CSV table of C-alpha atoms in Angstrom, one decimal:
chain,number,residue,atom,x,y,z
A,1,MET,CA,-65.7,-4.0,4.7
A,2,TYR,CA,-62.2,-4.4,3.4
A,3,ILE,CA,-60.5,-7.6,4.7
A,4,PRO,CA,-56.8,-8.1,3.8
A,5,LYS,CA,-56.6,-11.4,1.9
A,6,ALA,CA,-53.1,-12.3,2.9
A,7,ARG,CA,-54.1,-12.4,6.6
A,8,TRP,CA,-57.1,-14.7,5.9
A,9,TYR,CA,-55.3,-17.0,3.5
A,10,ARG,CA,-52.1,-17.4,5.5
A,11,ILE,CA,-53.0,-16.9,9.1
A,12,CYS,CA,-56.5,-18.3,9.1
A,13,LEU,CA,-55.8,-21.2,6.8
A,14,THR,CA,-52.8,-22.3,8.8
A,15,ILE,CA,-54.8,-22.2,12.0
A,16,PHE,CA,-57.6,-24.1,10.2
A,17,LEU,CA,-55.2,-26.9,9.2
A,18,VAL,CA,-54.0,-27.2,12.8
A,19,TYR,CA,-57.5,-27.5,14.1
A,20,LEU,CA,-58.5,-29.9,11.2
A,21,ILE,CA,-55.6,-32.3,11.8
A,22,GLN,CA,-55.9,-32.3,15.6
A,23,ASN,CA,-59.6,-33.0,15.3
A,24,ILE,CA,-58.8,-36.0,13.1
A,25,ASP,CA,-56.4,-37.3,15.8
A,26,ARG,CA,-59.0,-36.6,18.5
A,27,ASN,CA,-61.9,-38.3,16.8
A,28,ASN,CA,-60.5,-41.1,14.7
A,29,ILE,CA,-61.0,-43.5,17.6
A,30,SER,CA,-64.8,-43.2,16.8
A,31,MET,CA,-64.1,-45.2,13.5
A,32,ALA,CA,-61.8,-47.6,15.2
A,33,ILE,CA,-64.1,-48.4,18.2
A,34,PRO,CA,-66.3,-51.1,16.5
A,35,SER,CA,-63.1,-53.0,15.6
A,36,MET,CA,-61.6,-52.4,19.0
A,37,ILE,CA,-64.8,-53.6,20.7
A,38,GLU,CA,-64.6,-56.9,18.7
A,39,GLN,CA,-60.8,-57.4,18.9
A,40,LEU,CA,-60.4,-56.4,22.5
A,41,ASN,CA,-63.7,-57.8,23.7
A,42,LEU,CA,-65.0,-54.6,25.2
A,43,SER,CA,-68.5,-53.8,26.5
A,44,ALA,CA,-70.3,-50.6,25.4
A,45,THR,CA,-69.7,-49.1,28.9
A,46,VAL,CA,-65.9,-49.9,28.8
A,47,ALA,CA,-65.7,-48.6,25.2
A,48,GLY,CA,-67.4,-45.4,26.4
A,49,VAL,CA,-64.7,-44.9,29.0
A,50,LEU,CA,-62.0,-45.3,26.3
A,51,LEU,CA,-63.8,-42.8,24.1
A,52,SER,CA,-63.9,-40.3,26.9
A,53,ALA,CA,-60.2,-40.8,28.0
A,54,PHE,CA,-59.0,-38.1,25.7
A,55,PHE,CA,-61.1,-35.5,27.6
A,56,TRP,CA,-59.6,-36.5,31.0
A,57,GLY,CA,-56.4,-34.8,29.8
A,58,TYR,CA,-58.0,-32.2,27.6
A,59,VAL,CA,-59.9,-30.5,30.5
A,60,ILE,CA,-56.7,-30.4,32.7
A,61,THR,CA,-54.6,-28.3,30.3
A,62,GLN,CA,-57.3,-25.8,29.1
A,63,THR,CA,-56.7,-23.0,31.7
A,64,PRO,CA,-53.0,-23.7,32.2
A,65,GLY,CA,-52.6,-23.8,28.4
A,66,GLY,CA,-54.1,-20.4,28.1
A,67,MET,CA,-51.9,-19.0,30.8
A,68,LEU,CA,-48.8,-20.6,29.3
A,69,ALA,CA,-49.7,-19.0,25.9
A,70,ALA,CA,-50.1,-15.6,27.5
A,71,LYS,CA,-46.7,-15.9,29.2
A,72,TYR,CA,-44.6,-17.7,26.5
A,73,THR,CA,-46.6,-16.8,23.3
A,74,ALA,CA,-49.4,-18.7,21.7
A,75,LYS,CA,-47.3,-19.8,18.7
A,76,ARG,CA,-44.8,-21.7,20.9
A,77,VAL,CA,-47.5,-23.5,22.8
A,78,ILE,CA,-49.3,-24.5,19.6
A,79,VAL,CA,-46.2,-25.8,17.9
A,80,ILE,CA,-45.2,-28.0,20.9
A,81,SER,CA,-48.8,-29.2,21.2
A,82,CYS,CA,-49.0,-30.3,17.5
A,83,ILE,CA,-45.7,-32.4,17.9
A,84,LEU,CA,-46.9,-34.0,21.1
A,85,VAL,CA,-50.4,-34.8,19.7
A,86,GLY,CA,-48.9,-36.4,16.6
A,87,SER,CA,-46.4,-38.5,18.7
A,88,GLY,CA,-49.2,-39.7,21.0
A,89,ALA,CA,-51.4,-40.7,18.1
A,90,ILE,CA,-48.6,-42.7,16.4
A,91,LEU,CA,-47.9,-44.5,19.7
A,92,THR,CA,-51.7,-45.3,20.0
A,93,GLY,CA,-51.4,-47.4,16.9
A,94,MET,CA,-48.5,-49.4,18.4
A,95,VAL,CA,-50.2,-50.8,21.5
A,96,THR,CA,-53.1,-53.1,22.0
A,97,ASN,CA,-53.2,-53.2,25.8
A,98,TYR,CA,-56.4,-51.5,27.1
A,99,ASN,CA,-54.7,-49.6,29.9
A,100,ALA,CA,-51.9,-48.4,27.6
A,101,LEU,CA,-54.6,-47.2,25.2
A,102,LEU,CA,-56.3,-45.3,28.0
A,103,PHE,CA,-53.1,-43.6,29.0
A,104,LEU,CA,-52.2,-42.6,25.4
A,105,ARG,CA,-55.6,-41.1,24.7
A,106,PHE,CA,-55.2,-39.2,28.0
A,107,PHE,CA,-51.8,-38.0,26.9
A,108,VAL,CA,-53.1,-36.8,23.5
A,109,GLY,CA,-55.9,-34.9,25.4
A,110,LEU,CA,-53.3,-33.2,27.6
A,111,ALA,CA,-51.3,-32.1,24.6
A,112,GLU,CA,-54.3,-30.9,22.5
A,113,GLY,CA,-56.0,-29.1,25.5
A,114,MET,CA,-53.5,-26.3,25.2
A,115,VAL,CA,-54.4,-25.4,21.6
A,116,TRP,CA,-57.8,-23.8,21.7
A,117,PRO,CA,-57.1,-21.2,24.5
A,118,SER,CA,-53.9,-20.4,22.7
A,119,LEU,CA,-55.8,-19.9,19.5
A,120,ALA,CA,-58.1,-17.4,21.3
A,121,ILE,CA,-55.1,-15.1,21.7
A,122,LEU,CA,-54.5,-15.2,17.9
A,123,PHE,CA,-58.2,-14.5,17.2
A,124,VAL,CA,-58.2,-11.4,19.4
A,125,ASN,CA,-54.9,-10.2,18.0
A,126,TRP,CA,-55.6,-10.8,14.3
A,127,PHE,CA,-59.4,-10.3,13.8
A,128,PRO,CA,-61.6,-7.3,14.7
A,129,ASP,CA,-64.9,-7.8,16.4
A,130,ASN,CA,-67.0,-7.8,13.2
A,131,GLU,CA,-64.7,-10.4,11.6
A,132,ARG,CA,-64.1,-12.7,14.5
A,133,ALA,CA,-67.1,-15.0,14.2
A,134,LYS,CA,-66.3,-15.6,10.5
A,135,ALA,CA,-62.7,-16.4,11.4
A,136,ILE,CA,-63.6,-18.7,14.3
A,137,ASN,CA,-66.3,-20.4,12.1
A,138,LEU,CA,-63.8,-20.9,9.3
A,139,VAL,CA,-61.4,-22.6,11.7
A,140,GLN,CA,-64.1,-24.6,13.5
A,141,THR,CA,-65.4,-26.0,10.2
A,142,GLY,CA,-62.3,-28.1,10.7
A,143,LEU,CA,-64.3,-30.2,13.0
A,144,PRO,CA,-67.0,-31.4,10.5
A,145,ILE,CA,-64.6,-31.3,7.6
A,146,SER,CA,-62.2,-33.5,9.5
A,147,ALA,CA,-65.1,-36.0,10.0
A,148,VAL,CA,-66.0,-35.8,6.3
A,149,ILE,CA,-62.4,-36.7,5.5
A,150,LEU,CA,-61.9,-39.0,8.5
A,151,ALA,CA,-64.9,-41.3,8.1
A,152,PRO,CA,-64.4,-42.6,4.6
A,153,LEU,CA,-60.6,-42.5,4.8
A,154,SER,CA,-60.5,-44.3,8.2
A,155,GLY,CA,-63.0,-46.8,7.0
A,156,TRP,CA,-60.9,-47.5,4.0
A,157,MET,CA,-57.7,-47.8,6.0
A,158,ILE,CA,-59.3,-50.1,8.6
A,159,SER,CA,-60.8,-52.3,5.8
A,160,ASN,CA,-57.5,-52.6,3.9
A,161,TRP,CA,-55.0,-52.6,6.8
A,162,SER,CA,-56.1,-52.2,10.4
A,163,TYR,CA,-57.1,-49.6,13.0
A,164,GLN,CA,-53.5,-49.6,14.3
A,165,PHE,CA,-52.3,-48.5,10.8
A,166,MET,CA,-54.9,-45.8,10.8
A,167,PHE,CA,-53.7,-44.2,14.1
A,168,ILE,CA,-50.1,-44.2,12.9
A,169,ALA,CA,-50.8,-42.8,9.4
A,170,GLN,CA,-53.1,-40.0,10.8
A,171,GLY,CA,-50.6,-39.0,13.5
A,172,ILE,CA,-47.8,-38.0,11.2
A,173,PRO,CA,-49.6,-34.8,9.7
A,174,SER,CA,-49.9,-33.3,13.2
A,175,ILE,CA,-46.1,-33.2,13.5
A,176,ILE,CA,-45.7,-31.7,10.0
A,177,ILE,CA,-48.3,-28.9,10.5
A,178,GLY,CA,-46.7,-28.0,13.8
A,179,LEU,CA,-43.4,-27.4,12.0
A,180,VAL,CA,-45.2,-25.4,9.3
A,181,PHE,CA,-47.0,-23.3,11.9
A,182,ALA,CA,-43.7,-22.3,13.4
A,183,PHE,CA,-42.6,-20.6,10.2
A,184,VAL,CA,-45.8,-19.0,8.8
A,185,VAL,CA,-47.8,-17.7,11.8
A,186,PHE,CA,-46.9,-14.9,14.2
A,187,ASP,CA,-48.4,-13.9,17.6
A,188,THR,CA,-49.2,-10.3,16.6
A,189,PRO,CA,-49.3,-8.3,13.4
A,190,SER,CA,-46.4,-6.2,14.6
A,191,LYS,CA,-44.2,-9.3,14.6
A,192,ASP,CA,-45.3,-10.6,11.1
A,193,LYS,CA,-42.5,-9.9,8.6
A,194,TYR,CA,-44.8,-10.9,5.7
A,195,LEU,CA,-47.6,-8.4,6.5
A,196,SER,CA,-48.0,-5.4,4.2
A,197,LYS,CA,-48.1,-1.8,5.6
A,198,GLU,CA,-51.8,-1.6,4.4
A,199,GLU,CA,-52.7,-4.7,6.3
A,200,ARG,CA,-50.9,-3.6,9.5
A,201,GLU,CA,-52.6,-0.2,9.4
A,202,PHE,CA,-56.0,-1.9,8.9
A,203,LEU,CA,-55.5,-4.1,12.0
A,204,GLU,CA,-54.3,-1.2,14.2
A,205,LYS,CA,-57.3,0.9,13.1
A,206,ASN,CA,-59.8,-1.9,13.7
A,207,ARG,CA,-58.7,-3.2,17.0
A,208,SER,CA,-61.1,-5.1,19.2
A,209,THR,CA,-63.7,-2.8,20.9
A,210,THR,CA,-63.5,-4.7,24.2
A,211,VAL,CA,-63.6,-2.1,27.0
A,212,LYS,CA,-60.5,-2.8,28.9
A,213,GLU,CA,-57.0,-3.8,27.8
A,214,GLU,CA,-56.0,-5.1,31.2
A,215,GLY,CA,-57.5,-7.3,33.8
A,216,SER,CA,-56.7,-10.0,36.3
A,217,PHE,CA,-57.4,-13.7,36.2
A,218,LYS,CA,-59.3,-13.2,39.4
A,219,GLU,CA,-61.8,-11.1,37.4
A,220,VAL,CA,-62.3,-14.0,35.0
A,221,ILE,CA,-63.0,-16.7,37.7
A,222,THR,CA,-65.4,-14.3,39.5
A,223,ASN,CA,-67.2,-13.3,36.4
A,224,VAL,CA,-70.7,-14.9,36.7
A,225,ARG,CA,-71.2,-14.6,32.9
A,226,VAL,CA,-68.1,-16.8,32.3
A,227,TRP,CA,-69.6,-19.6,34.5
A,228,ILE,CA,-73.0,-19.4,32.8
A,229,PHE,CA,-71.2,-19.8,29.5
A,230,ALA,CA,-69.2,-22.7,30.9
A,231,PHE,CA,-72.2,-24.6,32.1
A,232,GLY,CA,-74.1,-24.1,28.8
A,233,TRP,CA,-71.0,-25.2,27.0
A,234,PHE,CA,-70.8,-28.3,29.2
A,235,LEU,CA,-74.3,-29.4,28.2
A,236,TRP,CA,-73.5,-28.6,24.6
A,237,VAL,CA,-70.2,-30.5,24.5
A,238,SER,CA,-71.9,-33.5,26.2
A,239,GLY,CA,-74.2,-33.7,23.2
A,240,MET,CA,-71.5,-32.8,20.6
A,241,TYR,CA,-69.0,-35.5,21.5
A,242,GLY,CA,-71.5,-38.1,22.6
A,243,PHE,CA,-73.0,-37.7,19.2
A,244,GLY,CA,-69.7,-37.5,17.3
A,245,LEU,CA,-67.8,-40.3,19.0
A,246,TRP,CA,-70.7,-42.8,18.8
A,247,LEU,CA,-72.1,-41.8,15.4
A,248,PRO,CA,-70.2,-44.5,13.3
A,249,SER,CA,-71.4,-47.2,15.7
A,250,LEU,CA,-75.0,-45.9,15.6
A,251,ILE,CA,-75.0,-45.8,11.8
A,252,GLY,CA,-73.4,-49.2,11.7
A,253,GLN,CA,-76.3,-50.6,13.7
A,254,LEU,CA,-78.9,-48.7,11.7
A,255,SER,CA,-77.5,-49.7,8.3
A,256,SER,CA,-76.1,-53.2,9.1
A,257,GLN,CA,-73.3,-52.4,6.6
A,258,GLY,CA,-69.5,-52.9,6.6
A,259,ILE,CA,-67.0,-50.3,7.9
A,260,GLY,CA,-66.4,-48.9,4.4
A,261,THR,CA,-70.1,-48.0,3.8
A,262,VAL,CA,-70.5,-46.8,7.4
A,263,GLY,CA,-67.6,-44.4,6.8
A,264,LEU,CA,-69.4,-42.9,3.8
A,265,LEU,CA,-72.7,-42.6,5.6
A,266,THR,CA,-71.1,-41.1,8.6
A,267,ALA,CA,-69.7,-38.3,6.4
A,268,ILE,CA,-73.1,-37.2,5.3
A,269,PRO,CA,-74.3,-35.4,8.5
A,270,TYR,CA,-70.9,-33.7,8.8
A,271,ALA,CA,-71.0,-32.5,5.2
A,272,PHE,CA,-74.3,-30.7,5.8
A,273,SER,CA,-73.1,-29.3,9.2
A,274,ILE,CA,-70.6,-27.2,7.3
A,275,VAL,CA,-73.5,-25.5,5.5
A,276,GLY,CA,-75.2,-24.8,8.8
A,277,MET,CA,-72.0,-23.4,10.4
A,278,THR,CA,-71.2,-21.1,7.5
A,279,PHE,CA,-74.7,-19.8,7.1
A,280,ILE,CA,-75.4,-19.1,10.8
A,281,SER,CA,-72.0,-17.6,11.5
A,282,SER,CA,-72.3,-15.2,8.5
A,283,LEU,CA,-75.7,-14.1,9.7
A,284,SER,CA,-74.3,-13.6,13.2
A,285,ASP,CA,-71.6,-11.2,12.0
A,286,LYS,CA,-74.0,-9.5,9.6
A,287,TYR,CA,-76.8,-8.8,12.0
A,288,THR,CA,-75.0,-8.5,15.3
A,289,LYS,CA,-74.1,-4.8,15.9
A,290,SER,CA,-71.5,-3.6,18.3
A,291,GLY,CA,-72.7,-3.9,21.8
A,292,GLN,CA,-75.2,-6.7,21.1
A,293,ASN,CA,-74.9,-10.3,22.1
A,294,ARG,CA,-75.3,-13.3,19.7
A,295,SER,CA,-77.8,-15.2,21.8
A,296,TRP,CA,-80.3,-16.2,19.1
A,297,PHE,CA,-77.5,-17.3,16.7
A,298,VAL,CA,-76.4,-19.7,19.4
A,299,ALA,CA,-79.7,-20.8,21.0
A,300,ILE,CA,-81.9,-21.5,17.9
A,301,PRO,CA,-79.4,-24.0,16.2
A,302,LEU,CA,-79.0,-25.8,19.5
A,303,LEU,CA,-82.8,-26.1,20.1
A,304,LEU,CA,-83.4,-27.4,16.6
A,305,SER,CA,-80.4,-29.8,16.8
A,306,GLY,CA,-81.4,-31.2,20.2
A,307,SER,CA,-85.1,-31.6,19.2
A,308,ALA,CA,-84.1,-33.6,16.1
A,309,LEU,CA,-82.0,-36.0,18.2
A,310,ILE,CA,-84.9,-36.5,20.6
A,311,ILE,CA,-87.3,-37.2,17.7
A,312,GLN,CA,-84.7,-39.6,16.2
A,313,GLN,CA,-85.2,-41.8,19.3
A,314,PHE,CA,-88.9,-42.3,18.6
A,315,THR,CA,-88.4,-42.9,14.9
A,316,ASN,CA,-85.5,-45.3,15.3
A,317,GLY,CA,-85.8,-48.3,13.0
A,318,SER,CA,-88.5,-46.7,10.9
A,319,SER,CA,-86.2,-46.2,7.9
A,320,LEU,CA,-82.5,-45.5,7.4
A,321,PHE,CA,-83.4,-42.4,5.3
A,322,VAL,CA,-85.4,-40.8,8.1
A,323,SER,CA,-82.7,-41.6,10.7
A,324,ILE,CA,-80.0,-40.1,8.5
A,325,LEU,CA,-82.2,-37.0,7.8
A,326,LEU,CA,-82.6,-36.4,11.5
A,327,LEU,CA,-78.9,-36.9,12.1
A,328,VAL,CA,-78.2,-34.3,9.4
A,329,ILE,CA,-80.5,-31.8,11.1
A,330,THR,CA,-78.8,-32.5,14.4
A,331,ALA,CA,-75.3,-32.0,12.9
A,332,MET,CA,-76.3,-28.8,11.1
A,333,GLY,CA,-77.1,-27.0,14.4
A,334,LEU,CA,-74.7,-28.9,16.7
A,335,TYR,CA,-71.5,-27.5,15.4
A,336,VAL,CA,-72.4,-23.8,15.0
A,337,THR,CA,-69.9,-22.7,17.6
A,338,GLY,CA,-68.4,-19.5,15.9
A,339,PRO,CA,-71.0,-17.1,17.3
A,340,PHE,CA,-70.7,-18.7,20.7
A,341,TRP,CA,-66.9,-18.1,21.0
A,342,ALA,CA,-67.2,-14.6,19.5
A,343,TRP,CA,-69.8,-13.8,22.2
A,344,VAL,CA,-67.6,-15.2,25.0
A,345,MET,CA,-64.6,-13.2,23.9
A,346,THR,CA,-66.5,-9.9,24.4
A,347,CYS,CA,-67.1,-10.5,28.1
A,348,VAL,CA,-63.5,-10.1,29.3
A,349,PRO,CA,-60.5,-7.8,28.9
A,350,ARG,CA,-58.3,-8.5,25.8
A,351,ASN,CA,-55.4,-9.9,27.9
A,352,GLN,CA,-57.8,-12.3,29.7
A,353,SER,CA,-59.5,-13.7,26.6
A,354,SER,CA,-57.3,-16.8,26.6
A,355,ALA,CA,-57.8,-17.5,30.2
A,356,ALA,CA,-61.6,-17.0,29.9
A,357,VAL,CA,-61.8,-19.3,26.9
A,358,GLY,CA,-59.7,-21.8,28.7
A,359,LEU,CA,-61.9,-21.8,31.8
A,360,VAL,CA,-65.1,-22.1,29.7
A,361,ASN,CA,-63.6,-24.9,27.7
A,362,THR,CA,-62.3,-26.6,30.8
A,363,VAL,CA,-65.7,-26.9,32.3
A,364,GLY,CA,-67.4,-27.4,29.0
A,365,ASN,CA,-65.2,-30.3,27.9
A,366,LEU,CA,-66.1,-32.2,31.0
A,367,GLY,CA,-69.0,-33.0,28.7
A,368,GLY,CA,-66.6,-34.8,26.5
A,369,ILE,CA,-66.1,-37.2,29.4
A,370,VAL,CA,-69.8,-37.4,30.4
A,371,GLY,CA,-71.4,-37.7,26.9
A,372,PRO,CA,-69.7,-40.8,25.6
A,373,ILE,CA,-70.0,-42.6,28.9
A,374,VAL,CA,-73.7,-41.8,29.4
A,375,VAL,CA,-74.5,-43.1,25.9
A,376,GLY,CA,-72.5,-46.3,26.7
A,377,ILE,CA,-74.3,-46.8,30.0
A,378,ALA,CA,-77.7,-46.0,28.6
A,379,ALA,CA,-77.2,-48.4,25.6
A,380,VAL,CA,-79.7,-51.3,26.3
A,381,GLY,CA,-78.1,-54.5,25.2
A,382,ASN,CA,-75.3,-52.6,23.4
A,383,ASP,CA,-77.9,-50.9,21.3
A,384,ILE,CA,-76.2,-47.5,20.9
A,385,SER,CA,-79.3,-45.7,19.6
A,386,SER,CA,-81.2,-46.2,22.8
A,387,GLY,CA,-79.0,-43.6,24.7
A,388,PHE,CA,-79.0,-40.8,22.1
A,389,TYR,CA,-82.1,-39.0,23.4
A,390,ILE,CA,-80.2,-38.0,26.5
A,391,LEU,CA,-77.8,-36.0,24.4
A,392,GLY,CA,-80.8,-34.3,22.7
A,393,ILE,CA,-82.2,-33.2,26.1
A,394,SER,CA,-78.8,-31.9,27.1
A,395,MET,CA,-78.6,-29.7,23.9
A,396,VAL,CA,-82.1,-28.4,24.4
A,397,VAL,CA,-81.4,-27.3,28.0
A,398,SER,CA,-78.2,-25.6,26.8
A,399,GLY,CA,-80.1,-23.7,24.1
A,400,LEU,CA,-82.7,-22.6,26.7
A,401,ILE,CA,-79.9,-21.3,28.9
A,402,PHE,CA,-78.5,-19.2,26.1
A,403,CYS,CA,-81.8,-17.7,25.0
A,404,THR,CA,-83.0,-16.9,28.6
A,405,VAL,CA,-80.3,-16.3,31.2
A,406,ALA,CA,-77.3,-15.6,29.0
A,407,ARG,CA,-79.4,-13.4,26.6
A,408,LYS,CA,-79.6,-10.8,29.3
A,409,PHE,CA,-75.9,-10.3,29.4
A,410,LYS,CA,-74.8,-6.8,28.4
A,411,ILE,CA,-71.8,-6.3,26.1
A,412,GLU,CA,-69.7,-3.3,26.8
A,413,VAL,CA,-67.9,-1.6,23.9
A,414,GLU,CA,-65.6,1.3,23.5
A,415,ALA,CA,-67.2,4.2,21.7
A,416,GLU,CA,-65.4,5.6,18.7
A,417,ALA,CA,-63.5,8.8,19.3
A,418,LYS,CA,-65.2,11.8,17.6
A,419,GLU,CA,-63.2,14.8,16.5
A,420,GLY,CA,-60.2,13.7,18.6
A,421,SER,CA,-62.2,13.7,21.8
A,422,SER,CA,-62.5,10.8,24.2
A,423,GLU,CA,-65.9,9.2,24.4
A,424,SER,CA,-67.3,7.4,27.4
A,425,VAL,CA,-67.9,3.7,27.5
A,426,VAL,CA,-71.4,2.7,26.6
A,427,SER,CA,-73.4,-0.4,27.2
A,428,ASN,CA,-76.3,-1.8,25.2
């Protein structure tokens, strides 16, 4: 199918850079935490609370962020968010008081929480159904790619300067990309002055096939499917961020190496996760027909990922190679989120996609609070690896929900008009 290159290169790439940079500012504390534990004399449990502080703010602004984006435009909300995230990250490098660090991580979470539901509007406006998982996947590869960049870069910065310098240096790009976004991205194709006539006609002809164009927020919060998605996403995110935020500490314990080597080893699982994300999301778009859900493309990677993490618990200490291999398998399935969000966006009217995504992400990202704390509490004698099996169980249960309960969800689509006549709405 013809896909206008300008739209993918300019719109999708800019959104990708926003997501990439914000994920760096979200997760760079995972590389700093070993040094912070030592310098601030923190226990594993207290460090887990600090790691989760970002998500205290992040979950608060998910749904309000989506509603603000719908009212005042997604572009405006994203630009403001980028500037606030960068400012908060820079300030994080300027304080050493534990309570101040908690507040600033909370503040960065508040600012970043508005971004993903705002991006949902752009995905719906700019990408037809059969392209959306690819677009979402491309943007969400920013998460593992940020880790591939972040781990060795942060390890090098901390080794040569300090974790405070790392926070400041990595906060500046967020402000820059926010200003760039303001000039190169538009809320809808009709507002884009750089779009060709051919591209605009393509987008108008291939609009989303979601049944209704209108709907109320009440319809979103009373939609059982949205809440099932939210609960499954909660279990998924508990595993995702518990895994990601504690991974450098785990690898440090398994390898007994310095922060520079730990940074390089931490990048390995994320590098392979990009392969998993790209492969599964491409299959999802290729083999998911209009009116079908994407359940197997969501559930199978989760089940494999969670199982690998549980097995890792029982092979812990056998060899560094085996541990890294299982962590690679975990990461390859854990970050395949493109098919999931493409699936969620088919369950609500177009004008409620942002609110629905915000609601699912609000509930789901409570897992970002729970996951890191649970690992910290379960760590026996500050042995981080002893709590990772809990994350694996959470991911397996999430996968089971998506391949049993959620798999029964019917996706309604708008039938194509034939010979100028209106066709009825059909369900698969």
